[in-house]
CSV table of C-alpha atoms and ligand atoms in Angstrom, one decimal:
chain,number,residue,atom,x,y,z
A,18,MET,CA,66.4,24.3,53.8
A,19,ASN,CA,68.2,25.5,56.2
A,20,SER,CA,70.4,29.1,55.1
A,21,GLY,CA,74.7,28.8,57.3
A,22,HIS,CA,77.0,26.9,56.8
A,23,LEU,CA,78.7,23.5,58.7
A,24,LEU,CA,81.8,23.7,60.7
A,25,LEU,CA,83.5,21.5,60.9
A,26,LEU,CA,86.1,20.6,63.8
A,27,GLY,CA,89.5,18.3,62.7
A,28,MET,CA,91.6,16.5,66.0
A,29,GLY,CA,93.6,13.6,63.8
A,30,GLY,CA,92.9,9.8,64.4
A,31,THR,CA,92.6,7.1,62.2
A,32,ILE,CA,90.5,8.7,60.3
A,33,ALA,CA,93.9,11.6,59.5
A,34,GLY,CA,95.9,8.5,59.3
A,35,LEU,CA,97.8,6.9,56.4
A,36,ALA,CA,99.1,3.6,56.5
A,37,SER,CA,102.6,3.4,54.1
A,38,ASP,CA,101.0,0.5,52.2
A,39,PRO,CA,97.6,0.9,51.7
A,40,SER,CA,97.5,-2.8,51.3
A,41,LYS,CA,97.8,-3.3,55.1
A,42,PRO,CA,96.0,-1.5,56.7
A,43,MET,CA,97.1,-1.8,60.0
A,44,ALA,CA,100.4,-0.4,59.8
A,45,TYR,CA,99.7,2.8,59.8
A,46,GLN,CA,99.9,6.4,61.2
A,47,ALA,CA,97.4,8.5,62.9
A,48,GLY,CA,96.7,12.7,61.7
A,49,GLN,CA,98.8,13.4,58.8
A,50,ILE,CA,96.6,14.4,56.6
A,51,SER,CA,94.3,17.7,57.3
A,52,VAL,CA,90.5,18.5,57.9
A,53,ALA,CA,90.1,20.2,54.3
A,54,GLU,CA,91.8,16.8,52.7
A,55,LEU,CA,89.1,14.7,54.2
A,56,LEU,CA,86.8,17.4,53.6
A,57,HIS,CA,88.1,17.8,49.8
A,58,GLU,CA,88.2,14.0,49.7
A,59,ILE,CA,84.5,12.6,50.3
A,60,GLY,CA,83.3,15.6,47.2
A,61,LEU,CA,80.8,16.6,49.7
A,62,GLU,CA,77.3,16.9,46.8
A,63,SER,CA,75.5,20.4,45.9
A,64,ASP,CA,73.1,20.0,48.9
A,65,ILE,CA,75.2,20.0,52.2
A,66,GLY,CA,75.8,23.3,51.4
A,67,HIS,CA,79.3,25.0,52.4
A,68,VAL,CA,81.4,24.0,55.0
A,69,GLU,CA,84.8,25.3,56.4
A,70,ALA,CA,86.7,23.3,58.2
A,71,MET,CA,89.3,24.1,61.7
A,72,GLN,CA,92.2,21.9,61.9
A,73,VAL,CA,91.8,22.5,66.2
A,74,ALA,CA,94.9,19.1,66.6
A,75,ASN,CA,96.3,16.6,64.2
A,76,ILE,CA,96.8,14.0,66.8
A,77,ASP,CA,96.4,9.9,67.5
A,78,SER,CA,94.1,10.6,70.2
A,79,ARG,CA,95.6,8.4,72.7
A,80,HIS,CA,97.5,11.6,73.0
A,81,MET,CA,94.9,13.7,73.7
A,82,THR,CA,95.4,16.0,76.7
A,83,GLU,CA,93.4,18.0,79.1
A,84,GLU,CA,94.3,21.8,77.2
A,85,LEU,CA,93.0,20.6,73.8
A,86,LEU,CA,90.0,19.2,75.6
A,87,ILE,CA,89.5,22.7,76.1
A,88,THR,CA,90.4,24.1,73.2
A,89,LEU,CA,88.2,21.8,71.3
A,90,GLY,CA,85.6,23.0,73.9
A,91,TRP,CA,85.8,26.7,73.1
A,92,ALA,CA,85.5,25.6,69.7
A,93,VAL,CA,82.6,24.1,69.8
A,94,LYS,CA,81.1,26.8,71.9
A,95,ALA,CA,81.9,29.3,69.5
A,96,GLY,CA,79.9,27.3,67.1
A,97,LEU,CA,77.3,27.0,69.2
A,98,GLU,CA,77.0,30.3,69.2
A,99,ASP,CA,77.4,31.4,65.8
A,100,GLU,CA,74.1,32.1,63.9
A,101,ALA,CA,75.9,31.1,61.0
A,102,VAL,CA,76.8,27.5,61.6
A,103,ILE,CA,73.9,25.4,61.8
A,104,GLY,CA,75.4,22.7,63.0
A,105,ILE,CA,79.7,21.1,63.4
A,106,VAL,CA,81.4,17.9,63.1
A,107,ILE,CA,84.0,17.1,64.5
A,108,THR,CA,86.8,13.9,63.1
A,109,HIS,CA,88.7,12.5,66.4
A,110,GLY,CA,90.4,9.3,67.1
A,111,THR,CA,88.1,6.5,67.9
A,112,ASP,CA,90.6,5.5,71.4
A,113,THR,CA,89.1,8.6,73.1
A,114,MET,CA,86.3,9.5,71.2
A,115,GLU,CA,84.3,8.6,74.7
A,116,GLU,CA,86.5,10.6,76.5
A,117,THR,CA,85.9,14.3,74.7
A,118,GLY,CA,82.2,12.6,74.2
A,119,VAL,CA,80.7,12.9,77.8
A,120,PHE,CA,83.6,16.6,78.3
A,121,LEU,CA,81.5,18.0,75.9
A,122,HIS,CA,78.3,16.9,77.0
A,123,ALA,CA,78.4,17.7,80.6
A,124,THR,CA,79.7,21.0,79.7
A,125,LEU,CA,78.0,22.5,76.9
A,126,GLY,CA,75.4,19.8,75.9
A,127,LYS,CA,72.8,22.1,76.7
A,128,LEU,CA,74.1,24.6,75.1
A,129,ALA,CA,73.5,22.9,71.6
A,130,SER,CA,69.6,22.0,72.8
A,131,HIS,CA,68.8,25.3,73.4
A,132,TYR,CA,70.6,26.4,70.6
A,133,LYS,CA,69.1,22.9,68.7
A,134,LYS,CA,72.4,22.6,67.3
A,135,ALA,CA,74.1,18.9,67.2
A,136,VAL,CA,77.3,18.4,67.4
A,137,VAL,CA,78.7,14.9,65.7
A,138,LEU,CA,81.8,13.2,66.7
A,139,THR,CA,83.0,11.2,64.6
A,140,GLY,CA,85.8,8.8,63.0
A,141,ALA,CA,87.3,5.7,61.6
A,142,MET,CA,88.8,2.1,62.1
A,143,LEU,CA,91.0,2.7,58.9
A,144,PRO,CA,93.4,5.2,57.8
A,145,SER,CA,92.5,7.4,55.3
A,146,ASN,CA,93.7,6.0,52.1
A,147,ALA,CA,93.8,2.3,53.2
A,148,ASP,CA,91.0,0.3,50.5
A,149,HIS,CA,88.1,0.2,51.7
A,150,ALA,CA,87.7,3.5,54.1
A,151,ASP,CA,85.3,4.2,56.4
A,152,GLY,CA,85.5,7.4,57.4
A,153,PRO,CA,84.2,8.9,54.5
A,154,LEU,CA,80.7,7.0,55.3
A,155,ASN,CA,81.2,7.9,58.3
A,156,LEU,CA,82.3,11.5,57.7
A,157,ARG,CA,79.5,12.3,55.1
A,158,ALA,CA,76.3,10.6,57.6
A,159,ALA,CA,78.1,13.1,60.4
A,160,LEU,CA,77.4,15.8,58.3
A,161,TYR,CA,74.6,14.4,57.3
A,162,LEU,CA,73.4,14.1,60.7
A,163,ALA,CA,74.8,18.0,62.3
A,164,LYS,CA,72.7,19.2,59.0
A,165,GLU,CA,69.0,18.0,59.1
A,166,ALA,CA,69.9,18.1,63.2
A,167,LYS,CA,66.3,20.8,63.8
A,168,ASP,CA,64.9,18.9,60.6
A,169,THR,CA,65.3,15.5,63.0
A,170,GLU,CA,65.6,17.2,66.7
A,171,GLN,CA,68.3,15.1,67.0
A,172,TYR,CA,70.6,17.7,68.9
A,173,GLY,CA,73.2,17.5,72.0
A,174,ILE,CA,76.1,15.9,71.3
A,175,LEU,CA,75.4,13.0,69.7
A,176,ALA,CA,78.2,10.8,67.3
A,177,MET,CA,77.9,9.0,64.1
A,178,MET,CA,79.6,5.6,63.5
A,179,ALA,CA,79.0,2.6,61.0
A,180,GLY,CA,75.9,4.2,60.1
A,181,LYS,CA,74.3,4.7,63.3
A,182,PRO,CA,74.3,7.6,65.2
A,183,CYS,CA,74.0,8.1,69.1
A,184,LEU,CA,74.3,10.5,71.8
A,185,ALA,CA,78.2,10.3,72.3
A,186,ARG,CA,78.6,10.4,75.9
A,187,ASP,CA,77.3,6.7,75.9
A,188,LEU,CA,79.4,5.3,72.8
A,189,SER,CA,82.3,3.3,74.2
A,190,LYS,CA,85.3,1.4,72.4
A,191,GLN,CA,84.5,-2.4,72.8
A,192,HIS,CA,87.2,-4.5,70.0
A,193,THR,CA,90.4,-3.5,68.8
A,194,HIS,CA,90.2,-3.3,65.2
A,195,ALA,CA,85.9,-4.2,63.5
A,196,LEU,CA,84.5,-1.2,62.2
A,197,ASP,CA,82.1,-0.8,64.8
A,198,ALA,CA,84.3,-1.2,67.4
A,199,LEU,CA,82.6,1.6,69.0
A,200,VAL,CA,78.7,0.8,70.3
A,201,VAL,CA,76.6,2.3,72.8
A,202,ASN,CA,76.1,1.0,75.9
A,203,ALA,CA,72.2,0.1,76.1
A,204,ARG,CA,71.0,2.0,78.8
A,205,GLU,CA,69.7,0.0,81.8
A,206,LEU,CA,68.5,3.8,84.2
A,207,ASP,CA,65.8,5.1,84.6
A,208,GLY,CA,65.1,8.7,83.9
A,209,PRO,CA,66.6,11.1,81.3
A,210,ILE,CA,70.2,10.5,80.7
A,211,HIS,CA,70.7,14.4,80.8
A,212,LYS,CA,69.4,15.2,84.2
A,213,ARG,CA,71.7,18.0,85.4
A,214,GLN,CA,69.1,20.9,84.2
A,215,ALA,CA,72.3,23.9,83.7
A,216,ASP,CA,75.7,23.1,81.6
A,217,LEU,CA,79.3,21.9,83.7
A,218,SER,CA,81.7,25.1,83.6
A,219,LEU,CA,83.7,25.3,80.3
A,220,PRO,CA,87.2,24.9,82.1
A,221,GLY,CA,89.1,28.1,81.0
A,222,GLU,CA,92.7,26.7,82.6
A,223,ALA,CA,94.5,23.0,82.5
A,224,GLN,CA,94.6,22.6,85.9
A,225,TRP,CA,91.9,19.7,86.3
A,226,PRO,CA,92.0,17.2,89.6
A,227,TRP,CA,94.4,13.6,88.9
A,228,VAL,CA,92.1,11.4,88.6
A,229,GLU,CA,93.1,8.4,88.0
A,230,ILE,CA,92.2,4.5,87.3
A,231,LEU,CA,93.1,1.5,89.0
A,232,THR,CA,91.5,-2.3,87.6
A,233,SER,CA,90.8,-4.9,90.4
A,234,HIS,CA,91.8,-8.4,89.5
A,235,GLY,CA,92.8,-11.2,91.2
A,236,GLY,CA,95.8,-10.3,93.6
A,237,ALA,CA,95.3,-7.7,93.9
A,238,LYS,CA,98.7,-5.6,96.5
A,239,GLY,CA,96.6,-2.4,98.3
A,240,GLU,CA,100.6,-0.5,97.6
A,241,LEU,CA,98.6,1.6,94.7
A,242,VAL,CA,96.6,2.7,96.8
A,243,ASP,CA,98.8,4.2,98.8
A,244,ALA,CA,101.5,5.3,96.2
A,245,LEU,CA,98.5,7.2,95.0
A,246,VAL,CA,96.9,9.4,98.4
A,247,ALA,CA,101.0,9.8,99.0
A,248,GLN,CA,101.2,11.3,95.9
A,249,GLY,CA,98.6,13.7,95.7
A,250,VAL,CA,96.3,12.1,94.0
A,251,GLU,CA,92.5,13.4,94.2
A,252,GLY,CA,90.4,11.0,92.9
A,253,ILE,CA,90.4,7.1,91.9
A,254,VAL,CA,88.1,5.5,89.1
A,255,ILE,CA,87.8,1.5,90.5
A,256,ALA,CA,87.5,-0.4,87.3
A,257,GLY,CA,86.0,-2.8,89.3
A,258,THR,CA,85.0,-6.9,87.8
A,259,GLY,CA,82.0,-7.7,86.9
A,260,GLN,CA,79.2,-5.2,88.6
A,261,GLY,CA,81.8,-3.2,89.3
A,262,SER,CA,83.0,-5.9,92.4
A,263,VAL,CA,86.0,-5.1,94.1
A,264,ASN,CA,89.4,-7.4,95.6
A,265,ARG,CA,89.5,-6.9,99.4
A,266,VAL,CA,92.4,-5.7,99.6
A,267,LEU,CA,91.8,-3.2,97.1
A,268,ALA,CA,88.3,-2.4,98.9
A,269,GLU,CA,90.6,-2.1,102.4
A,270,ARG,CA,92.6,0.9,101.3
A,271,LEU,CA,90.6,2.4,98.6
A,272,VAL,CA,88.0,2.7,102.2
A,273,TRP,CA,91.3,3.9,104.1
A,274,ALA,CA,91.6,6.7,100.3
A,275,ALA,CA,88.0,7.6,100.7
A,276,GLN,CA,88.7,8.2,104.8
A,277,MET,CA,91.2,11.4,103.8
A,278,GLY,CA,89.2,12.6,101.3
A,279,VAL,CA,89.8,11.0,98.0
A,280,ALA,CA,87.1,10.9,95.8
A,281,VAL,CA,86.1,6.7,94.7
A,282,VAL,CA,84.1,6.0,91.8
A,283,ARG,CA,83.0,2.6,91.6
A,284,SER,CA,82.5,1.9,87.8
A,285,SER,CA,83.5,-1.8,85.5
A,286,ARG,CA,85.5,-3.8,83.5
A,287,THR,CA,83.4,-6.0,81.4
A,288,GLY,CA,82.6,-2.7,78.9
A,289,ALA,CA,78.7,-3.3,78.8
A,290,GLY,CA,76.1,-2.9,81.4
A,291,ALA,CA,75.2,-0.2,85.0
A,292,VAL,CA,77.1,-0.6,88.2
A,293,PHE,CA,73.9,0.1,90.6
A,294,SER,CA,74.8,1.1,94.4
A,295,GLU,CA,74.2,-1.2,96.2
A,296,ILE,CA,74.9,-4.2,94.4
A,297,PRO,CA,77.6,-6.3,95.2
A,298,GLU,CA,79.7,-3.0,97.3
A,299,PRO,CA,78.1,-1.3,100.0
A,300,ASP,CA,79.2,2.0,98.4
A,301,THR,CA,77.2,4.5,101.5
A,302,ALA,CA,78.6,3.0,103.7
A,303,TRP,CA,82.0,3.4,102.3
A,304,ASN,CA,82.1,6.5,101.2
A,305,TRP,CA,82.0,5.5,97.2
A,306,LEU,CA,80.4,6.3,94.5
A,307,SER,CA,79.0,4.2,91.2
A,308,ALA,CA,79.6,5.3,88.3
A,309,ARG,CA,76.2,4.3,86.9
A,310,ASP,CA,77.0,3.5,83.3
A,311,LEU,CA,79.9,5.3,82.2
A,312,SER,CA,82.8,3.5,81.3
A,313,PRO,CA,85.5,3.9,83.5
A,314,PRO,CA,87.8,6.2,81.2
A,315,LYS,CA,84.0,8.4,81.3
A,316,ALA,CA,84.0,8.0,84.7
A,317,ARG,CA,87.5,9.9,85.4
A,318,ILE,CA,86.7,12.6,83.3
A,319,ALA,CA,83.2,13.3,84.7
A,320,LEU,CA,84.9,13.0,88.3
A,321,GLN,CA,87.0,16.0,87.1
A,322,LEU,CA,84.6,17.3,85.9
A,323,ALA,CA,82.7,17.4,89.1
A,324,LEU,CA,85.3,17.5,91.3
A,325,LEU,CA,86.5,21.4,89.5
A,326,GLU,CA,83.0,22.1,89.3
A,327,ALA,CA,82.8,21.1,93.1
A,328,ASN,CA,85.7,23.3,93.8
A,329,SER,CA,85.1,26.4,92.1
A,330,ARG,CA,80.8,27.1,93.0
A,331,LYS,CA,81.3,25.8,96.0
A,332,THR,CA,77.6,25.0,96.7
A,333,GLU,CA,77.1,21.6,95.6
A,334,ASP,CA,79.3,18.8,96.3
A,335,TRP,CA,80.9,16.2,94.2
A,336,GLN,CA,79.3,13.3,94.2
A,337,SER,CA,75.9,15.2,93.4
A,338,ILE,CA,77.7,16.6,90.4
A,339,PHE,CA,78.7,13.7,89.0
A,340,ALA,CA,75.7,11.5,90.2
A,341,THR,CA,73.8,14.2,86.8
A,342,ILE,CA,76.5,13.3,84.6
B,14,LIG,N1,94.9,5.8,67.6
B,14,LIG,C1,94.0,5.8,67.0
B,14,LIG,C2,93.3,7.1,67.1
B,14,LIG,O1,92.6,6.9,68.4
B,14,LIG,C3,92.7,5.6,66.7
B,14,LIG,C4,91.2,6.0,65.6
B,14,LIG,O2,91.3,6.9,65.3
B,14,LIG,O3,90.5,4.2,65.0
B,14,LIG,O4,93.8,8.0,67.2
């Protein structure tokens, strides 16, 4: 039996949301009740032990900011380093859970494994007062996953949604309203997923590189690329078609952007599967990089972190850092 307590960090989301009419759960406001109230609502059994709740934010996660990611990151780090904390659960909106997941994985995944602790992201698709709200079950399951980490040896940055635990890095939202909207992207790549020897630095300030996502589609125009480069964009993630293929008009301007020093990463808008480097676009010849199994929003965060790390350390380029996230 582990001594110590769990730390529960609240970020808001639908799990903390309220519908004005509980029988119409699609009309609701996210981030309305506190994480302490959520904890109180699930009425923990005695075997989970003490849980300490801390409200970091209470927002709809579409409004997530880099400042909040930093604040959350430092709160998680403090919890990992605190001997009295045996595991951490974060309640979070599902819309950008995958972005926070890849951020925490890249910056604190190794630290969590070092301390043999799990950090578990969870949320809900229905507001807290809906009939059959899924939040309480998800929260309870996440708390158990964090509590049992030492016994199950499931450490690192995890997620627990609809009864399925996974690495938070592998999760993406692929349905607008289904209870199992968050799915795990089946891994198609060889080798360990966390190839880095050490975590990337946890940013201490909010000056993150400017990285945008551009979607490739029929009838694409290149002017958007020109406008972004003129405004000083530092990275562009292409949400490409199929295996990350790019409309020729857009590709031409992106090749130019890469020549101008913009970091260009190619991902897929399909929602699942991986983008491999040589098929069907010649990344090497064009100086682009493939996002592998990272969805466009995850690749955007990963590219920001890779650029930040490369700028501050100067010993490794962003390409080799990005390739290991
Ligand atoms: N809009 C909500 C959020 O991301 C959706 C959710 O939590 O499911 O905060």
